[in-house]
Coordinates of C-alpha atoms and ligand atoms in Angstrom, one line a residue:
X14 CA 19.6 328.4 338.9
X15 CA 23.4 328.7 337.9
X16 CA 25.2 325.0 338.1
X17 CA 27.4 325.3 341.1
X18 CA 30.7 323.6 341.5
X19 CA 31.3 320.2 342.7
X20 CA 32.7 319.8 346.1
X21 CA 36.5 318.7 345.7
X22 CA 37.0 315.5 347.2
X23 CA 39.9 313.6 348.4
X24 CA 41.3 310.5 346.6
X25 CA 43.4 307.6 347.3
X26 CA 44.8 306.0 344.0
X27 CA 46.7 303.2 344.3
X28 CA 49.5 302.0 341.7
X29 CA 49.1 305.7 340.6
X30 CA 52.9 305.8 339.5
X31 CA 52.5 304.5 336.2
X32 CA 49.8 303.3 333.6
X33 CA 46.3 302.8 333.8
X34 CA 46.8 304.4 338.0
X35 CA 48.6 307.7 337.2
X36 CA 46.1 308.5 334.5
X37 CA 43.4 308.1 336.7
X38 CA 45.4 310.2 339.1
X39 CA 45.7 313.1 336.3
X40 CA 41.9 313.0 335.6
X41 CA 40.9 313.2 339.1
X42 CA 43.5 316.5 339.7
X43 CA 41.9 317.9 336.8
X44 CA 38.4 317.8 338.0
X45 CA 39.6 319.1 340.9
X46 CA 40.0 316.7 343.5
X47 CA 42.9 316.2 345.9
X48 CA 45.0 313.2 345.6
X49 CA 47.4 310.3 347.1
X50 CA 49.8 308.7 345.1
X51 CA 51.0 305.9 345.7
X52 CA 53.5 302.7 343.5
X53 CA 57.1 302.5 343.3
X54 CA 59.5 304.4 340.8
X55 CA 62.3 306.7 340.9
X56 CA 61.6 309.6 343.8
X57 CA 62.8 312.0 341.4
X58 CA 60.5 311.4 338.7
X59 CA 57.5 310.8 341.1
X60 CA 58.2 313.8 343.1
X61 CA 58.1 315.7 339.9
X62 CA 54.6 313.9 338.9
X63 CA 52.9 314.8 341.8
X64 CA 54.4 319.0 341.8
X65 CA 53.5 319.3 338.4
X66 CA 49.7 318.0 339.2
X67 CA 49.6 320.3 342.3
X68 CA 51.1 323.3 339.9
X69 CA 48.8 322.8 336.8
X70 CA 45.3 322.2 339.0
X71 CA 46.2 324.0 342.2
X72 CA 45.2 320.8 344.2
X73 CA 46.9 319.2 347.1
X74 CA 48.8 316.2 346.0
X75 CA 50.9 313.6 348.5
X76 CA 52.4 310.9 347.7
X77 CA 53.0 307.4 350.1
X78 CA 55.1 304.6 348.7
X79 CA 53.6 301.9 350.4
X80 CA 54.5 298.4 349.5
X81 CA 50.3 297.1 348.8
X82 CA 51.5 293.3 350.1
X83 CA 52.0 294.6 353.1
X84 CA 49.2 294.8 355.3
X85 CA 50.5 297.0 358.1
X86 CA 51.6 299.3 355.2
X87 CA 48.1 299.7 354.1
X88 CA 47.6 300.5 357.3
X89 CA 50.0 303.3 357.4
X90 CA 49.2 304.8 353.8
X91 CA 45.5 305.3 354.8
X92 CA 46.0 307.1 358.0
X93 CA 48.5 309.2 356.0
X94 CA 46.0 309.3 353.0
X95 CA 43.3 311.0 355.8
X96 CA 45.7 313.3 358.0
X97 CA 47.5 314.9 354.4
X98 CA 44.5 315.5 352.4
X99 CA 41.9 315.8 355.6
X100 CA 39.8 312.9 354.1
X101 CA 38.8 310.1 352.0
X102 CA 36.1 309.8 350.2
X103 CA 37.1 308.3 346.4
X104 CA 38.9 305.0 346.6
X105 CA 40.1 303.5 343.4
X106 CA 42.2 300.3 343.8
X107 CA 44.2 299.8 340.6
X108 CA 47.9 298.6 341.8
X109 CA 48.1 295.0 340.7
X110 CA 50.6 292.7 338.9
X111 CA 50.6 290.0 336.5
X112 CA 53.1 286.7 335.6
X113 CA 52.3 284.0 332.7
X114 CA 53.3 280.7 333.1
X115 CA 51.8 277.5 332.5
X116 CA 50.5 276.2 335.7
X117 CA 52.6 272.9 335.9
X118 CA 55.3 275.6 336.6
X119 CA 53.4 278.8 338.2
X120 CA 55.9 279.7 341.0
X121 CA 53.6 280.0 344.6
X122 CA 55.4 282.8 345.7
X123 CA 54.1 284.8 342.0
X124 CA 50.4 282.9 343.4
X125 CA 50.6 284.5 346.5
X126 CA 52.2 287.8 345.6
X127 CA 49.6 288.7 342.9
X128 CA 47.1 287.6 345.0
X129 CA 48.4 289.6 348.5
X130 CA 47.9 292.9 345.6
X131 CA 45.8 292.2 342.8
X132 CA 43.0 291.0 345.3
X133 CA 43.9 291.7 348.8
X134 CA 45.3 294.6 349.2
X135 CA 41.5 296.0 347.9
X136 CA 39.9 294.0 350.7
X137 CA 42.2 296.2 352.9
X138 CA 41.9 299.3 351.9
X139 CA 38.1 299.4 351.7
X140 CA 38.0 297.7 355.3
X141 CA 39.9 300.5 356.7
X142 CA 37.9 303.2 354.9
X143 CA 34.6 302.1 354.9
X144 CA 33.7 303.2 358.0
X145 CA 34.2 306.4 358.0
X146 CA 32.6 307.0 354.0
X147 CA 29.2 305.7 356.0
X148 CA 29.4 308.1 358.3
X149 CA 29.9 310.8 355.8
X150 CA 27.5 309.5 353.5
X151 CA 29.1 309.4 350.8
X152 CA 32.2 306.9 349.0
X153 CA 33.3 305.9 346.0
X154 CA 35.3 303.0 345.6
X155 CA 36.7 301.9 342.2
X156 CA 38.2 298.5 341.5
X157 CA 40.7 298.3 338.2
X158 CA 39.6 294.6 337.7
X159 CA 40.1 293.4 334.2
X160 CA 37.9 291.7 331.1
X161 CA 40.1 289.1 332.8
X162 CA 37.4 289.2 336.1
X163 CA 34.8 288.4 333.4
X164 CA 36.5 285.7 330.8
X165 CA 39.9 283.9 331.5
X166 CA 43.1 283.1 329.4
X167 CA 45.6 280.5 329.5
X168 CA 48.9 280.6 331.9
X169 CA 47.6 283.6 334.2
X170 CA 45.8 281.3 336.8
X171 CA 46.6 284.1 339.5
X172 CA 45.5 287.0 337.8
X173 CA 42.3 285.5 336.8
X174 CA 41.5 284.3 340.0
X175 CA 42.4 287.5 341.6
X176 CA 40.3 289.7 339.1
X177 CA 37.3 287.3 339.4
X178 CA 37.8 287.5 343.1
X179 CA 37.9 291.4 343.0
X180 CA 34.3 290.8 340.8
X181 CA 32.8 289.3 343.8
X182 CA 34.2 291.4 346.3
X183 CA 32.6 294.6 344.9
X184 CA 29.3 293.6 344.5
X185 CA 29.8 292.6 348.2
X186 CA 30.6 295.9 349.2
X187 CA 28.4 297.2 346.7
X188 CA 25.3 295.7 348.9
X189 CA 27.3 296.6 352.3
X190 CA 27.3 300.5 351.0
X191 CA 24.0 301.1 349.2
X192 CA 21.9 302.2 352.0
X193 CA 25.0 304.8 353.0
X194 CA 26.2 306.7 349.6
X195 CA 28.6 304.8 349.2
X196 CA 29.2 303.0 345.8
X197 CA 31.9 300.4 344.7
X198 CA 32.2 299.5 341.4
X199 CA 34.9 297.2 338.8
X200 CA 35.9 298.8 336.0
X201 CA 37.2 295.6 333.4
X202 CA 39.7 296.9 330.9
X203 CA 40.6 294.8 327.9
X204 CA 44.4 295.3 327.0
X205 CA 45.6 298.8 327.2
X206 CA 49.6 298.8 326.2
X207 CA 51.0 300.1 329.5
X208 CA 54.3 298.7 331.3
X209 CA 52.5 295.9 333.0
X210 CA 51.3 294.6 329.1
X211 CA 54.4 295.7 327.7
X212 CA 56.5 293.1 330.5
X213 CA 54.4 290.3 329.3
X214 CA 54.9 290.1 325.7
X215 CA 57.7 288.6 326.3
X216 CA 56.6 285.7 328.8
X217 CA 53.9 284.8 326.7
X218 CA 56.0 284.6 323.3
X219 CA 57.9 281.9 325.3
X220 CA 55.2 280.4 326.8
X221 CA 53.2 280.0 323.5
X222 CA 56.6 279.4 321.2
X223 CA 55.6 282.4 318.9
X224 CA 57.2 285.8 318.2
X225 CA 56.4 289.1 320.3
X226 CA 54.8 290.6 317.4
X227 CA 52.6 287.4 317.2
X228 CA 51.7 287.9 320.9
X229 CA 50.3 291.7 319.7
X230 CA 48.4 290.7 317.0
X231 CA 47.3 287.1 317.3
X232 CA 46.9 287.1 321.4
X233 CA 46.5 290.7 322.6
X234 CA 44.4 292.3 319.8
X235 CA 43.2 289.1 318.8
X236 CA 40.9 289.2 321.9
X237 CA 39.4 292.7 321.3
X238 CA 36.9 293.5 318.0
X239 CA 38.3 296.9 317.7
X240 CA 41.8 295.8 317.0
X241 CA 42.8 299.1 319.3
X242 CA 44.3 299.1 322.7
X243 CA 42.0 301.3 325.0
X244 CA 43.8 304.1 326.4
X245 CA 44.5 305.3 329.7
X246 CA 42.3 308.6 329.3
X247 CA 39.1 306.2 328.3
X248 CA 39.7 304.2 331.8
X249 CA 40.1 307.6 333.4
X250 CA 37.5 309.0 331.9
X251 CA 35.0 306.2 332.9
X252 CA 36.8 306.5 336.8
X253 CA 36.0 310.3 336.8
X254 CA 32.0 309.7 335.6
X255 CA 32.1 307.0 338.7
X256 CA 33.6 309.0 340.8
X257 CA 30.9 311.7 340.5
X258 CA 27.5 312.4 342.0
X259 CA 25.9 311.4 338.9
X260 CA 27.2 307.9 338.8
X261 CA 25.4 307.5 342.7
X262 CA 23.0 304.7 341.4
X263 CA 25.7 302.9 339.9
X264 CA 26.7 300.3 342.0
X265 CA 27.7 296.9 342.0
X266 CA 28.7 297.0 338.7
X267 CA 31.2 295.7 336.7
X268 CA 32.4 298.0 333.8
X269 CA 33.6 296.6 330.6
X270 CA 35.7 298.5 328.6
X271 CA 37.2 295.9 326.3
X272 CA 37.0 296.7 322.6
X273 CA 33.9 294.3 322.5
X274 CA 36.5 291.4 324.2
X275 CA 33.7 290.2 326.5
X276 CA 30.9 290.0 324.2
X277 CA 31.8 287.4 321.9
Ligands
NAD2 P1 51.6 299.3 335.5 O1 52.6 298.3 335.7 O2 51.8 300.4 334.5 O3 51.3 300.0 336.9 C1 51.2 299.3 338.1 C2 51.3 300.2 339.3 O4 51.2 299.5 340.5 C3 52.6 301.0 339.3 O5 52.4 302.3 339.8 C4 53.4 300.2 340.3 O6 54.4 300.9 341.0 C5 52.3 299.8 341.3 N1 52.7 298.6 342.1 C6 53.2 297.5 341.8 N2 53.5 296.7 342.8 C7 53.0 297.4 343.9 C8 53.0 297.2 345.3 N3 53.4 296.0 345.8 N4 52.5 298.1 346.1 C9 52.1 299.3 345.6 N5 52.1 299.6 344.3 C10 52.5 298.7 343.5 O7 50.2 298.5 335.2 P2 48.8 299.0 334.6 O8 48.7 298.3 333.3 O9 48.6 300.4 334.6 O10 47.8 298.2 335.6 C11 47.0 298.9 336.6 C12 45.9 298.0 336.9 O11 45.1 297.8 335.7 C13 46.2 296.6 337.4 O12 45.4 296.2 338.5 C14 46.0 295.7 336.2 O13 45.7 294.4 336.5 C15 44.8 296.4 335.6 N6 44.6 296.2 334.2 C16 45.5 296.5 333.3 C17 45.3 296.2 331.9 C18 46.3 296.4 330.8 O14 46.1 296.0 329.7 N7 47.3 297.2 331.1 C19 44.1 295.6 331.5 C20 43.1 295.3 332.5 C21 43.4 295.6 333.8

């Protein structure tokens, strides 16, 4: 029997302006699904992101610039997500922040702000969505947790909690969704050099008193066997095979991808 096409399905990406998110984003396109994008950044230059993914895959690509701390703008972006693409079926929350600083001195408004994103702003989006996957029978909802949901480092008490949060929360809705096609899984990338790891170098050079190229090589990398950052397209890659019908007994799961970081 010849292999017939997949259905394309429509997908909500959060963060999807940069990084890890807008790789994801490109993946998806290319395997033919539609797609919301979502994060800030210039209009012009996000504009041209998402006509270039319409042009080169002939999918339909919006965009919504919804602030993710905001919960009536969550609101807003998934009603648009449904009435622009007619549906929502693939779910990956990926938009999330980070600030290092010893905890003596770890401002409350960073605590609640990469909370408010990193952690609920997921609760959110799969509260307003899950509904209607059960009804179709089908979901897939991807959290970009972080080796960090699995293992903590010093001076990033928000970000860990928030990632070991987001652990919790999907195998939650991972039990909530089994009986009804729907999946939700954490994928748990080690570092992978993107603006978010880029903007901490920095901090943590001050916070530990060493140089930035000591924070790459004796903090970053020091953390992950392989010595290698992983790469967007790995993360995507893993996304895409979680996305698909094939990946509909995985669930609950959380995904390391971490150069070996969580094995040690
Ligand atoms: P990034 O800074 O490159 O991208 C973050 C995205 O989130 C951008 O599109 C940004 O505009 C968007 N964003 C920020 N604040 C927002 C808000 N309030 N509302 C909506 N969108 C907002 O970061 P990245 O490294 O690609 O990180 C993406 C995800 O991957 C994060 O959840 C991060 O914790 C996780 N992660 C990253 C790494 C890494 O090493 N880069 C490792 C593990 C996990």
């Amino acid at each position: 029997m010849p292999a017939s096409a997949p259905s394309p399905r429509h997908a909500l990406i959060t963060g999807s302006t940069s990084g890890i998110g807008l790789g994801i984003a490109c993946k998806l396109a290319s395997d033919g699904h539609n797609i919301m994008l979502n994060g800030f950044g210039p209009a012009d230059e996000i504009e041209a992101t998402r006509a270039e993914l319409e042009r080169s895959y002939g999918v339909k690509v919006a965009y919504n610039g919804a602030d993710l701390t905001k919960p009536d703008q969550i609101e807003a972006l998934i009603a648009d997500t449904r009435q622009k693409l007619g549906g929502l079926d693939i779910l990956v929350n990926n938009a999330g922040i980070q600030h290092v600083s010893p905890i003596e001195s770890f401002p409350p408004e960073k605590w609640d702000m990469i909370i408010a994103l990193n952690l609920s702003s997921a609760f959110h989006t799969i509260r307003l969505s899950f509904e209607d996957m059960k009804a179709n029978g089908f979901g897939r909802i991807i959290n970009i947790a972080s080796a960090h949901a699995l293992v903590a480092s010093p001076f990033k008490s928000a970000y860990v909690a928030a990632k070991h949060g987001i652990a919790g929360l999907t195998k939650t809705v991972a039990l909530e969704g089994a009986a009804h096609g729907v999946t939700c899984n954490a994928i748990c990338p080690g570092y992978v050099l993107t603006p978010l790891v880029e903007k901490q170098i920095p901090d943590t050079a001050k916070a530990r008193g060493i140089t930035e190229e000591e924070v790459i090589r004796d903090v970053l990398l020091a953390a992950q066997p392989t010595k290698k950052f992983v790469s967007t397209d790995e993360v995507a890659a893993l996304a895409a095979f979680l996305a698909s019908d094939m990946a509909a007994s995985i669930t609950g799961s959380l995904q390391a991808i971490d150069g070996g970081w969580t094995s040690q």
